[in-house]
Amino acid sequence: MLNFELYNPTNYVFGKGQIAKLPTLVPQGAKILLAYGGGSIFKNGVYDQVKSALAGFEIVEFGGIEPNPRFETLMKAVELIRAQNVTFILAVGGGSVIDGVKFISGAVRYEGDPIEILKNKVLFTDLAKVVPFGTVLTLPATGSEMNSGAVVTIEATHEKLVLGGSALFPKFSIVDPTVITSLPKRQLQNGVVDAFTHVMEQYLTYQHDALLQDRFAESILKTLIEVGPSVVETPSDYKLASNFVWSATMALNGLIQKGVPSDWATHMIGHELTALYEIDHARTLAIIGPNLYKVLFDTKKDKLAQYGERVWGITGTTVEEKAEKAIAETVAFYHTMGMKTKLSENTNDYKNTADFIVNRFEERGWNALGEKQNITPDKVREIVEMSY
């Protein structure tokens, strides 16, 4: 295994009715910025539960944080916090709202132009330089409720960039699986595939000796395969909902990444498709992932074969045969989850996509991606063109 440090200070509060615990979790006397997205929390009753639980606290509201949260929108919240002397932020929503709040948390006290946070991938490690925050999760997918990373879009340049650091863990996250009952089918499909791909980025690399980590990852994948199609159809089933929500958190709370190599090139390419075409994040991953496995087949085939055997029960006479079947099973699962796995099925304006992404990566100096740093600009081009 590789050397690692495991640090995760988030108080994860799971189960039915846990929103009622908010008064014991938010610091007494705090002035709260209540941050949320497009208003779904008003329809599913979460807003009323939060406001009722926080009766007696001084609250300033900030709504309208977009899917793929915009830098420009988040800066309005930063200015509001400064003007109102807010001392605590509560993110009520899915991964986009939580990611947005992580940026807000770091930007309020940032010395310099806040756009540098994204352009320079600033890592926040000093708790004194961020505004503390907690979350009430309403859409499982990203694991942002129990990690310190975030992705934010700069509208002006159509860039989707990352930030993070140990100071950006939520103080607490309330996760009530019953809130997914009111989610649209498309969002549930996205959540399953997003979580699934998070695991694949950390697992589907090359053979190593972190045996327990592999078993952790495989168990999450198998659980998502088992409950994913059914939870989309019956989100009110608590057994399905609770296992889905916990799997999504475990997929990206840092545990399965420790001691192992990881990839993340699928995400880096997928982010560009979202920034360019507004394709749902999870759907970009379903487009890119299988084609990345094909282009990187020689270096990933051993792990692909293991994945095929352990997760899908695949048999075969050669490593190559099992690896190829594993890719096919993955694509079939994505189709079952409602994904369209070709770029041309998601947008008509795709013919120059590879050129645009390669040029942008070269401008940023991203010339060697993946767990082996062997995904060159030429390979990025091949992956994207294969995805057409």
mmCIF file of C-alpha atoms in Angstrom:
data_model
loop_
_atom_site.group_PDB
_atom_site.id
_atom_site.type_symbol
_atom_site.label_atom_id
_atom_site.label_comp_id
_atom_site.label_asym_id
_atom_site.label_seq_id
_atom_site.Cartn_x
_atom_site.Cartn_y
_atom_site.Cartn_z
ATOM 1 C CA MET A 1 0.000 0.000 0.000
ATOM 2 C CA LEU A 2 1.000 3.620 -0.530
ATOM 3 C CA ASN A 3 1.618 5.834 2.496
ATOM 4 C CA PHE A 4 -1.428 7.852 3.511
ATOM 5 C CA GLU A 5 -3.075 10.039 6.119
ATOM 6 C CA LEU A 6 -6.788 9.696 6.817
ATOM 7 C CA TYR A 7 -8.457 12.806 8.220
ATOM 8 C CA ASN A 8 -12.207 13.341 8.177
ATOM 9 C CA PRO A 9 -13.695 15.518 10.933
ATOM 10 C CA THR A 10 -17.260 15.702 9.542
ATOM 11 C CA ASN A 11 -19.979 14.697 11.982
ATOM 12 C CA TYR A 12 -22.175 12.536 9.746
ATOM 13 C CA VAL A 13 -25.749 12.455 11.070
ATOM 14 C CA PHE A 14 -27.720 9.775 9.214
ATOM 15 C CA GLY A 15 -31.342 8.673 9.228
ATOM 16 C CA LYS A 16 -34.988 9.638 9.463
ATOM 17 C CA GLY A 17 -35.931 12.822 11.285
ATOM 18 C CA GLN A 18 -32.354 13.977 11.867
ATOM 19 C CA ILE A 19 -32.999 17.539 10.657
ATOM 20 C CA ALA A 20 -34.546 18.117 14.069
ATOM 21 C CA LYS A 21 -31.026 17.929 15.531
ATOM 22 C CA LEU A 22 -29.934 21.160 13.809
ATOM 23 C CA PRO A 23 -30.169 23.322 16.970
ATOM 24 C CA THR A 24 -27.627 21.074 18.705
ATOM 25 C CA LEU A 25 -25.264 21.080 15.718
ATOM 26 C CA VAL A 26 -25.163 24.755 14.729
ATOM 27 C CA PRO A 27 -23.038 26.861 17.110
ATOM 28 C CA GLN A 28 -25.183 28.678 19.647
ATOM 29 C CA GLY A 29 -25.542 32.372 18.833
ATOM 30 C CA ALA A 30 -24.465 31.893 15.231
ATOM 31 C CA LYS A 31 -25.778 34.169 12.500
ATOM 32 C CA ILE A 32 -26.552 31.773 9.679
ATOM 33 C CA LEU A 33 -26.475 32.104 5.922
ATOM 34 C CA LEU A 34 -29.026 29.568 4.673
ATOM 35 C CA ALA A 35 -27.843 28.657 1.162
ATOM 36 C CA TYR A 36 -29.891 26.620 -1.287
ATOM 37 C CA GLY A 37 -30.535 26.075 -4.969
ATOM 38 C CA GLY A 38 -33.526 26.430 -7.241
ATOM 39 C CA GLY A 39 -36.298 25.927 -4.744
ATOM 40 C CA SER A 40 -36.910 22.175 -4.561
ATOM 41 C CA ILE A 41 -36.522 22.382 -0.783
ATOM 42 C CA PHE A 42 -39.772 24.352 -0.676
ATOM 43 C CA LYS A 43 -41.615 21.540 -2.473
ATOM 44 C CA ASN A 44 -40.289 18.590 -0.497
ATOM 45 C CA GLY A 45 -40.769 20.131 2.931
ATOM 46 C CA VAL A 46 -37.061 20.355 3.810
ATOM 47 C CA TYR A 47 -37.099 24.152 3.983
ATOM 48 C CA ASP A 48 -39.924 24.123 6.510
ATOM 49 C CA GLN A 49 -38.156 21.467 8.592
ATOM 50 C CA VAL A 50 -34.927 23.480 8.607
ATOM 51 C CA LYS A 51 -36.590 26.773 9.481
ATOM 52 C CA SER A 52 -38.625 25.134 12.239
ATOM 53 C CA ALA A 53 -35.539 23.496 13.719
ATOM 54 C CA LEU A 54 -33.620 26.781 13.647
ATOM 55 C CA ALA A 55 -36.312 28.908 15.259
ATOM 56 C CA GLY A 56 -34.512 31.438 17.443
ATOM 57 C CA PHE A 57 -31.429 31.691 15.218
ATOM 58 C CA GLU A 58 -30.812 34.780 13.101
ATOM 59 C CA ILE A 59 -30.931 33.657 9.474
ATOM 60 C CA VAL A 60 -30.020 35.344 6.188
ATOM 61 C CA GLU A 61 -31.161 33.457 3.085
ATOM 62 C CA PHE A 62 -29.343 33.062 -0.214
ATOM 63 C CA GLY A 63 -31.035 31.023 -2.949
ATOM 64 C CA GLY A 64 -30.418 30.367 -6.607
ATOM 65 C CA ILE A 65 -27.165 28.391 -6.482
ATOM 66 C CA GLU A 66 -27.167 26.595 -9.808
ATOM 67 C CA PRO A 67 -26.413 23.015 -10.762
ATOM 68 C CA ASN A 68 -22.710 23.353 -11.567
ATOM 69 C CA PRO A 69 -22.521 26.407 -9.269
ATOM 70 C CA ARG A 70 -21.326 29.602 -10.911
ATOM 71 C CA PHE A 71 -18.456 31.657 -9.544
ATOM 72 C CA GLU A 72 -20.379 34.791 -10.417
ATOM 73 C CA THR A 73 -23.402 33.734 -8.335
ATOM 74 C CA LEU A 74 -21.323 32.563 -5.395
ATOM 75 C CA MET A 75 -19.509 35.892 -5.195
ATOM 76 C CA LYS A 76 -22.874 37.539 -4.448
ATOM 77 C CA ALA A 77 -23.144 35.295 -1.397
ATOM 78 C CA VAL A 78 -19.593 36.195 -0.383
ATOM 79 C CA GLU A 79 -20.490 39.884 -0.413
ATOM 80 C CA LEU A 80 -23.698 39.199 1.528
ATOM 81 C CA ILE A 81 -21.792 37.371 4.262
ATOM 82 C CA ARG A 82 -19.316 40.207 4.554
ATOM 83 C CA ALA A 83 -22.052 42.835 4.704
ATOM 84 C CA GLN A 84 -24.224 40.920 7.191
ATOM 85 C CA ASN A 85 -21.409 39.609 9.427
ATOM 86 C CA VAL A 86 -22.583 36.018 9.025
ATOM 87 C CA THR A 87 -20.683 33.550 11.217
ATOM 88 C CA PHE A 88 -21.965 30.166 9.959
ATOM 89 C CA ILE A 89 -23.225 28.805 6.629
ATOM 90 C CA LEU A 90 -25.795 26.052 6.231
ATOM 91 C CA ALA A 91 -25.915 24.402 2.797
ATOM 92 C CA VAL A 92 -29.302 22.811 2.137
ATOM 93 C CA GLY A 93 -29.243 20.923 -1.131
ATOM 94 C CA GLY A 94 -27.233 18.530 -3.242
ATOM 95 C CA GLY A 95 -23.608 18.480 -4.254
ATOM 96 C CA SER A 96 -23.797 21.702 -6.254
ATOM 97 C CA VAL A 97 -25.070 23.722 -3.306
ATOM 98 C CA ILE A 98 -22.532 22.142 -0.961
ATOM 99 C CA ASP A 99 -19.690 22.701 -3.433
ATOM 100 C CA GLY A 100 -20.797 26.298 -3.818
ATOM 101 C CA VAL A 101 -20.787 26.796 -0.063
ATOM 102 C CA LYS A 102 -17.252 25.406 0.163
ATOM 103 C CA PHE A 103 -16.127 28.087 -2.274
ATOM 104 C CA ILE A 104 -18.061 30.755 -0.361
ATOM 105 C CA SER A 105 -16.519 29.564 2.906
ATOM 106 C CA GLY A 106 -13.013 30.004 1.554
ATOM 107 C CA ALA A 107 -13.600 33.163 -0.467
ATOM 108 C CA VAL A 108 -15.032 35.356 2.308
ATOM 109 C CA ARG A 109 -11.665 35.796 4.048
ATOM 110 C CA TYR A 110 -9.435 35.174 1.043
ATOM 111 C CA GLU A 111 -6.757 37.811 0.601
ATOM 112 C CA GLY A 112 -6.594 38.492 -3.107
ATOM 113 C CA ASP A 113 -8.813 38.021 -6.134
ATOM 114 C CA PRO A 114 -11.171 35.106 -5.322
ATOM 115 C CA ILE A 115 -10.989 33.843 -8.893
ATOM 116 C CA GLU A 116 -7.441 32.737 -8.014
ATOM 117 C CA ILE A 117 -9.000 30.097 -5.762
ATOM 118 C CA LEU A 118 -10.159 28.273 -8.902
ATOM 119 C CA LYS A 119 -7.466 29.255 -11.359
ATOM 120 C CA ASN A 120 -4.687 28.227 -8.955
ATOM 121 C CA LYS A 121 -6.447 25.290 -7.229
ATOM 122 C CA VAL A 122 -6.009 26.910 -3.826
ATOM 123 C CA LEU A 123 -6.019 24.514 -0.867
ATOM 124 C CA PHE A 124 -7.507 25.857 2.369
ATOM 125 C CA THR A 125 -5.837 24.381 5.446
ATOM 126 C CA ASP A 126 -6.255 27.115 8.078
ATOM 127 C CA LEU A 127 -9.606 26.936 9.861
ATOM 128 C CA ALA A 128 -9.231 30.562 10.935
ATOM 129 C CA LYS A 129 -9.392 31.646 7.287
ATOM 130 C CA VAL A 130 -12.703 30.015 6.375
ATOM 131 C CA VAL A 131 -16.303 30.455 7.492
ATOM 132 C CA PRO A 132 -17.512 27.233 9.173
ATOM 133 C CA PHE A 133 -20.438 25.457 7.543
ATOM 134 C CA GLY A 134 -22.705 22.447 7.803
ATOM 135 C CA THR A 135 -24.969 20.695 5.329
ATOM 136 C CA VAL A 136 -28.411 19.174 4.994
ATOM 137 C CA LEU A 137 -28.174 16.823 2.026
ATOM 138 C CA THR A 138 -31.140 16.581 -0.349
ATOM 139 C CA LEU A 139 -29.572 14.858 -3.365
ATOM 140 C CA PRO A 140 -27.006 12.045 -2.940
ATOM 141 C CA ALA A 141 -24.352 11.809 -5.645
ATOM 142 C CA THR A 142 -21.142 13.707 -5.092
ATOM 143 C CA GLY A 143 -20.081 12.783 -1.561
ATOM 144 C CA SER A 144 -19.522 16.507 -0.974
ATOM 145 C CA GLU A 145 -21.333 16.162 2.347
ATOM 146 C CA MET A 146 -18.344 14.281 3.781
ATOM 147 C CA ASN A 147 -15.315 15.497 1.855
ATOM 148 C CA SER A 148 -13.350 18.710 1.431
ATOM 149 C CA GLY A 149 -13.352 19.078 -2.349
ATOM 150 C CA ALA A 150 -15.560 21.149 -4.637
ATOM 151 C CA VAL A 151 -16.056 22.003 -8.297
ATOM 152 C CA VAL A 152 -17.171 25.452 -9.457
ATOM 153 C CA THR A 153 -17.921 26.823 -12.933
ATOM 154 C CA ILE A 154 -16.649 30.182 -14.161
ATOM 155 C CA GLU A 155 -19.448 31.320 -16.447
ATOM 156 C CA ALA A 156 -17.379 33.973 -18.227
ATOM 157 C CA THR A 157 -14.821 31.482 -19.543
ATOM 158 C CA HIS A 158 -16.893 28.257 -19.505
ATOM 159 C CA GLU A 159 -14.419 26.548 -17.183
ATOM 160 C CA LYS A 160 -15.228 24.018 -14.492
ATOM 161 C CA LEU A 161 -12.435 24.026 -11.902
ATOM 162 C CA VAL A 162 -11.693 22.548 -8.480
ATOM 163 C CA LEU A 163 -10.788 23.733 -5.004
ATOM 164 C CA GLY A 164 -10.440 22.076 -1.616
ATOM 165 C CA GLY A 165 -8.292 21.577 1.451
ATOM 166 C CA SER A 166 -8.602 20.164 4.960
ATOM 167 C CA ALA A 167 -10.302 23.319 6.262
ATOM 168 C CA LEU A 168 -13.257 22.777 3.907
ATOM 169 C CA PHE A 169 -14.798 19.702 5.509
ATOM 170 C CA PRO A 170 -18.367 20.338 6.683
ATOM 171 C CA LYS A 171 -18.647 20.585 10.465
ATOM 172 C CA PHE A 172 -21.645 18.288 10.190
ATOM 173 C CA SER A 173 -23.866 16.776 7.530
ATOM 174 C CA ILE A 174 -27.430 15.682 8.082
ATOM 175 C CA VAL A 175 -28.389 12.900 5.675
ATOM 176 C CA ASP A 176 -32.023 11.766 5.761
ATOM 177 C CA PRO A 177 -32.666 9.159 3.039
ATOM 178 C CA THR A 178 -36.393 9.914 2.985
ATOM 179 C CA VAL A 179 -35.804 13.263 1.246
ATOM 180 C CA ILE A 180 -34.999 11.522 -2.057
ATOM 181 C CA THR A 181 -38.635 10.454 -2.433
ATOM 182 C CA SER A 182 -39.535 13.698 -4.218
ATOM 183 C CA LEU A 183 -36.516 13.775 -6.552
ATOM 184 C CA PRO A 184 -37.036 13.503 -10.322
ATOM 185 C CA LYS A 185 -36.048 10.191 -11.866
ATOM 186 C CA ARG A 186 -33.280 11.849 -13.894
ATOM 187 C CA GLN A 187 -31.583 13.192 -10.770
ATOM 188 C CA LEU A 188 -31.682 9.791 -9.103
ATOM 189 C CA GLN A 189 -30.182 8.176 -12.201
ATOM 190 C CA ASN A 190 -27.452 10.789 -12.187
ATOM 191 C CA GLY A 191 -26.739 10.202 -8.527
ATOM 192 C CA VAL A 192 -26.215 6.472 -8.957
ATOM 193 C CA VAL A 193 -23.906 6.877 -11.961
ATOM 194 C CA ASP A 194 -21.967 9.734 -10.370
ATOM 195 C CA ALA A 195 -21.282 7.656 -7.253
ATOM 196 C CA PHE A 196 -20.425 4.597 -9.348
ATOM 197 C CA THR A 197 -17.866 6.550 -11.380
ATOM 198 C CA HIS A 198 -16.339 8.079 -8.250
ATOM 199 C CA VAL A 199 -15.494 4.571 -7.128
ATOM 200 C CA MET A 200 -14.166 3.604 -10.556
ATOM 201 C CA GLU A 201 -11.785 6.571 -10.592
ATOM 202 C CA GLN A 202 -10.188 5.320 -7.378
ATOM 203 C CA TYR A 203 -10.385 1.595 -8.098
ATOM 204 C CA LEU A 204 -9.942 0.978 -11.818
ATOM 205 C CA THR A 205 -6.225 1.706 -12.137
ATOM 206 C CA TYR A 206 -3.690 -1.135 -11.919
ATOM 207 C CA GLN A 207 -3.006 -4.072 -9.642
ATOM 208 C CA HIS A 208 -1.511 -3.229 -6.245
ATOM 209 C CA ASP A 209 -1.375 -4.733 -2.783
ATOM 210 C CA ALA A 210 -4.127 -2.716 -1.053
ATOM 211 C CA LEU A 211 -6.399 -5.718 -0.712
ATOM 212 C CA LEU A 212 -8.908 -4.250 1.730
ATOM 213 C CA GLN A 213 -9.253 -1.052 -0.301
ATOM 214 C CA ASP A 214 -10.194 -3.087 -3.364
ATOM 215 C CA ARG A 215 -12.830 -4.954 -1.360
ATOM 216 C CA PHE A 216 -14.255 -1.687 -0.026
ATOM 217 C CA ALA A 217 -14.538 -0.319 -3.556
ATOM 218 C CA GLU A 218 -16.049 -3.499 -4.977
ATOM 219 C CA SER A 219 -18.670 -3.628 -2.242
ATOM 220 C CA ILE A 220 -19.827 -0.103 -3.052
ATOM 221 C CA LEU A 221 -20.001 -0.907 -6.771
ATOM 222 C CA LYS A 222 -21.983 -4.099 -6.139
ATOM 223 C CA THR A 223 -24.395 -2.258 -3.832
ATOM 224 C CA LEU A 224 -25.017 0.472 -6.403
ATOM 225 C CA ILE A 225 -25.634 -2.155 -9.077
ATOM 226 C CA GLU A 226 -28.047 -3.952 -6.766
ATOM 227 C CA VAL A 227 -30.094 -0.974 -5.596
ATOM 228 C CA GLY A 228 -29.568 1.571 -8.380
ATOM 229 C CA PRO A 229 -32.220 0.555 -10.919
ATOM 230 C CA SER A 230 -34.796 -0.108 -8.193
ATOM 231 C CA VAL A 231 -34.251 3.055 -6.150
ATOM 232 C CA VAL A 232 -34.861 5.135 -9.265
ATOM 233 C CA GLU A 233 -38.283 3.513 -9.621
ATOM 234 C CA THR A 234 -39.147 3.294 -5.907
ATOM 235 C CA PRO A 235 -37.254 5.977 -3.970
ATOM 236 C CA SER A 236 -39.753 5.686 -1.110
ATOM 237 C CA ASP A 237 -38.379 2.232 -0.254
ATOM 238 C CA TYR A 238 -36.223 3.034 2.785
ATOM 239 C CA LYS A 239 -33.988 -0.015 2.376
ATOM 240 C CA LEU A 240 -33.114 1.057 -1.165
ATOM 241 C CA ALA A 241 -32.855 4.757 -0.349
ATOM 242 C CA SER A 242 -30.674 4.343 2.724
ATOM 243 C CA ASN A 243 -28.213 2.010 1.012
ATOM 244 C CA PHE A 244 -28.009 4.267 -2.035
ATOM 245 C CA VAL A 245 -27.400 7.401 0.032
ATOM 246 C CA TRP A 246 -24.715 5.764 2.192
ATOM 247 C CA SER A 247 -23.014 4.266 -0.869
ATOM 248 C CA ALA A 248 -22.862 7.709 -2.504
ATOM 249 C CA THR A 249 -21.200 9.150 0.588
ATOM 250 C CA MET A 250 -18.742 6.262 0.921
ATOM 251 C CA ALA A 251 -17.806 6.557 -2.743
ATOM 252 C CA LEU A 252 -16.075 9.887 -2.150
ATOM 253 C CA ASN A 253 -15.509 10.540 1.540
ATOM 254 C CA GLY A 254 -11.802 9.762 1.208
ATOM 255 C CA LEU A 255 -11.706 6.254 2.656
ATOM 256 C CA ILE A 256 -11.354 4.125 -0.473
ATOM 257 C CA GLN A 257 -8.729 6.451 -1.978
ATOM 258 C CA LYS A 258 -6.233 5.961 0.823
ATOM 259 C CA GLY A 259 -3.179 3.846 0.062
ATOM 260 C CA VAL A 260 -4.029 3.372 -3.629
ATOM 261 C CA PRO A 261 -3.388 5.099 -6.964
ATOM 262 C CA SER A 262 -6.276 7.004 -8.509
ATOM 263 C CA ASP A 263 -7.129 8.305 -11.964
ATOM 264 C CA TRP A 264 -9.698 11.183 -12.232
ATOM 265 C CA ALA A 265 -9.113 11.793 -15.955
ATOM 266 C CA THR A 266 -12.705 10.817 -16.714
ATOM 267 C CA HIS A 267 -13.845 13.626 -14.442
ATOM 268 C CA MET A 268 -11.395 16.143 -15.869
ATOM 269 C CA ILE A 269 -12.588 15.493 -19.418
ATOM 270 C CA GLY A 270 -16.217 15.217 -18.342
ATOM 271 C CA HIS A 271 -16.081 18.605 -16.631
ATOM 272 C CA GLU A 272 -15.275 20.176 -19.982
ATOM 273 C CA LEU A 273 -18.362 18.627 -21.581
ATOM 274 C CA THR A 274 -20.523 20.084 -18.827
ATOM 275 C CA ALA A 275 -18.904 23.499 -19.154
ATOM 276 C CA LEU A 276 -19.307 23.458 -22.941
ATOM 277 C CA TYR A 277 -22.716 21.881 -23.404
ATOM 278 C CA GLU A 278 -24.444 21.892 -19.985
ATOM 279 C CA ILE A 279 -24.656 18.093 -20.098
ATOM 280 C CA ASP A 280 -25.413 16.699 -16.638
ATOM 281 C CA HIS A 281 -22.177 15.847 -14.841
ATOM 282 C CA ALA A 282 -23.004 12.158 -14.362
ATOM 283 C CA ARG A 283 -23.937 11.821 -18.017
ATOM 284 C CA THR A 284 -20.563 13.167 -19.129
ATOM 285 C CA LEU A 285 -18.914 10.481 -16.994
ATOM 286 C CA ALA A 286 -20.982 7.763 -18.673
ATOM 287 C CA ILE A 287 -19.894 9.135 -22.062
ATOM 288 C CA ILE A 288 -16.177 9.365 -21.316
ATOM 289 C CA GLY A 289 -15.449 6.572 -18.821
ATOM 290 C CA PRO A 290 -15.899 3.464 -20.994
ATOM 291 C CA ASN A 291 -13.936 5.017 -23.861
ATOM 292 C CA LEU A 292 -11.114 5.982 -21.534
ATOM 293 C CA TYR A 293 -10.954 2.334 -20.438
ATOM 294 C CA LYS A 294 -10.696 1.268 -24.079
ATOM 295 C CA VAL A 295 -7.939 3.740 -24.948
ATOM 296 C CA LEU A 296 -5.999 2.868 -21.765
ATOM 297 C CA PHE A 297 -6.790 -0.832 -22.124
ATOM 298 C CA ASP A 298 -3.194 -2.073 -21.975
ATOM 299 C CA THR A 299 -2.480 -0.466 -18.595
ATOM 300 C CA LYS A 300 -5.927 -1.056 -17.094
ATOM 301 C CA LYS A 301 -6.777 -4.535 -18.402
ATOM 302 C CA ASP A 302 -5.606 -6.428 -15.318
ATOM 303 C CA LYS A 303 -7.778 -4.333 -13.019
ATOM 304 C CA LEU A 304 -10.632 -4.411 -15.526
ATOM 305 C CA ALA A 305 -10.505 -8.203 -15.462
ATOM 306 C CA GLN A 306 -10.544 -8.262 -11.650
ATOM 307 C CA TYR A 307 -13.475 -5.826 -11.654
ATOM 308 C CA GLY A 308 -15.297 -8.008 -14.148
ATOM 309 C CA GLU A 309 -14.782 -11.170 -12.108
ATOM 310 C CA ARG A 310 -15.555 -9.764 -8.668
ATOM 311 C CA VAL A 311 -18.267 -7.233 -9.447
ATOM 312 C CA TRP A 312 -20.014 -8.725 -12.481
ATOM 313 C CA GLY A 313 -19.212 -12.428 -12.077
ATOM 314 C CA ILE A 314 -17.552 -12.518 -15.492
ATOM 315 C CA THR A 315 -15.605 -15.578 -16.620
ATOM 316 C CA GLY A 316 -13.241 -15.978 -19.543
ATOM 317 C CA THR A 317 -10.097 -17.682 -20.716
ATOM 318 C CA THR A 318 -7.890 -14.593 -20.935
ATOM 319 C CA VAL A 319 -7.401 -11.309 -19.090
ATOM 320 C CA GLU A 320 -8.234 -9.450 -22.279
ATOM 321 C CA GLU A 321 -11.532 -11.265 -22.763
ATOM 322 C CA LYS A 322 -12.643 -10.599 -19.189
ATOM 323 C CA ALA A 323 -11.574 -6.959 -19.396
ATOM 324 C CA GLU A 324 -13.521 -6.386 -22.606
ATOM 325 C CA LYS A 325 -16.619 -7.986 -21.100
ATOM 326 C CA ALA A 326 -16.243 -5.770 -18.031
ATOM 327 C CA ILE A 327 -16.350 -2.632 -20.168
ATOM 328 C CA ALA A 328 -19.424 -3.937 -21.985
ATOM 329 C CA GLU A 329 -21.185 -4.672 -18.679
ATOM 330 C CA THR A 330 -20.403 -1.166 -17.464
ATOM 331 C CA VAL A 331 -21.920 0.409 -20.568
ATOM 332 C CA ALA A 332 -24.990 -1.828 -20.245
ATOM 333 C CA PHE A 333 -25.409 -0.722 -16.619
ATOM 334 C CA TYR A 334 -25.203 2.922 -17.631
ATOM 335 C CA HIS A 335 -27.899 2.280 -20.239
ATOM 336 C CA THR A 336 -30.038 0.625 -17.572
ATOM 337 C CA MET A 337 -29.595 3.781 -15.496
ATOM 338 C CA GLY A 338 -30.912 5.931 -18.345
ATOM 339 C CA MET A 339 -27.567 7.198 -19.636
ATOM 340 C CA LYS A 340 -26.907 7.997 -23.294
ATOM 341 C CA THR A 341 -23.275 7.036 -23.680
ATOM 342 C CA LYS A 342 -22.416 8.852 -26.908
ATOM 343 C CA LEU A 343 -21.723 12.582 -27.088
ATOM 344 C CA SER A 344 -23.784 12.844 -30.279
ATOM 345 C CA GLU A 345 -26.812 11.600 -28.320
ATOM 346 C CA ASN A 346 -26.459 14.530 -25.919
ATOM 347 C CA THR A 347 -25.604 17.434 -28.243
ATOM 348 C CA ASN A 348 -25.531 18.167 -31.965
ATOM 349 C CA ASP A 349 -22.608 20.559 -31.694
ATOM 350 C CA TYR A 350 -19.789 18.151 -30.943
ATOM 351 C CA LYS A 351 -17.480 17.875 -33.963
ATOM 352 C CA ASN A 352 -14.757 20.228 -32.669
ATOM 353 C CA THR A 353 -14.980 19.080 -29.062
ATOM 354 C CA ALA A 354 -11.740 17.101 -29.025
ATOM 355 C CA ASP A 355 -9.741 20.005 -30.443
ATOM 356 C CA PHE A 356 -11.219 22.415 -27.906
ATOM 357 C CA ILE A 357 -10.565 20.181 -24.888
ATOM 358 C CA VAL A 358 -7.035 19.268 -25.952
ATOM 359 C CA ASN A 359 -6.156 22.927 -26.541
ATOM 360 C CA ARG A 360 -7.568 23.915 -23.161
ATOM 361 C CA PHE A 361 -5.674 21.154 -21.346
ATOM 362 C CA GLU A 362 -2.433 22.147 -23.079
ATOM 363 C CA GLU A 363 -2.952 25.784 -22.091
ATOM 364 C CA ARG A 364 -3.305 24.685 -18.465
ATOM 365 C CA GLY A 365 -0.245 22.441 -18.659
ATOM 366 C CA TRP A 366 -2.312 19.266 -18.205
ATOM 367 C CA ASN A 367 -0.134 17.104 -20.418
ATOM 368 C CA ALA A 368 0.066 13.930 -18.328
ATOM 369 C CA LEU A 369 -3.128 12.710 -16.661
ATOM 370 C CA GLY A 370 -4.227 9.454 -15.052
ATOM 371 C CA GLU A 371 -2.759 7.150 -12.435
ATOM 372 C CA LYS A 372 0.333 6.514 -14.558
ATOM 373 C CA GLN A 373 0.529 10.051 -15.972
ATOM 374 C CA ASN A 374 0.287 8.458 -19.413
ATOM 375 C CA ILE A 375 -2.848 10.189 -20.692
ATOM 376 C CA THR A 376 -1.232 12.614 -23.104
ATOM 377 C CA PRO A 377 -3.056 15.208 -25.226
ATOM 378 C CA ASP A 378 -3.117 12.687 -28.077
ATOM 379 C CA LYS A 379 -4.847 10.157 -25.849
ATOM 380 C CA VAL A 380 -7.321 12.772 -24.624
ATOM 381 C CA ARG A 381 -8.151 13.468 -28.257
ATOM 382 C CA GLU A 382 -8.604 9.748 -28.949
ATOM 383 C CA ILE A 383 -10.863 9.307 -25.902
ATOM 384 C CA VAL A 384 -13.077 12.258 -26.819
ATOM 385 C CA GLU A 385 -13.310 11.336 -30.505
ATOM 386 C CA MET A 386 -14.174 7.755 -29.587
ATOM 387 C CA SER A 387 -16.963 9.192 -27.455
ATOM 388 C CA TYR A 388 -18.639 10.974 -30.376
#
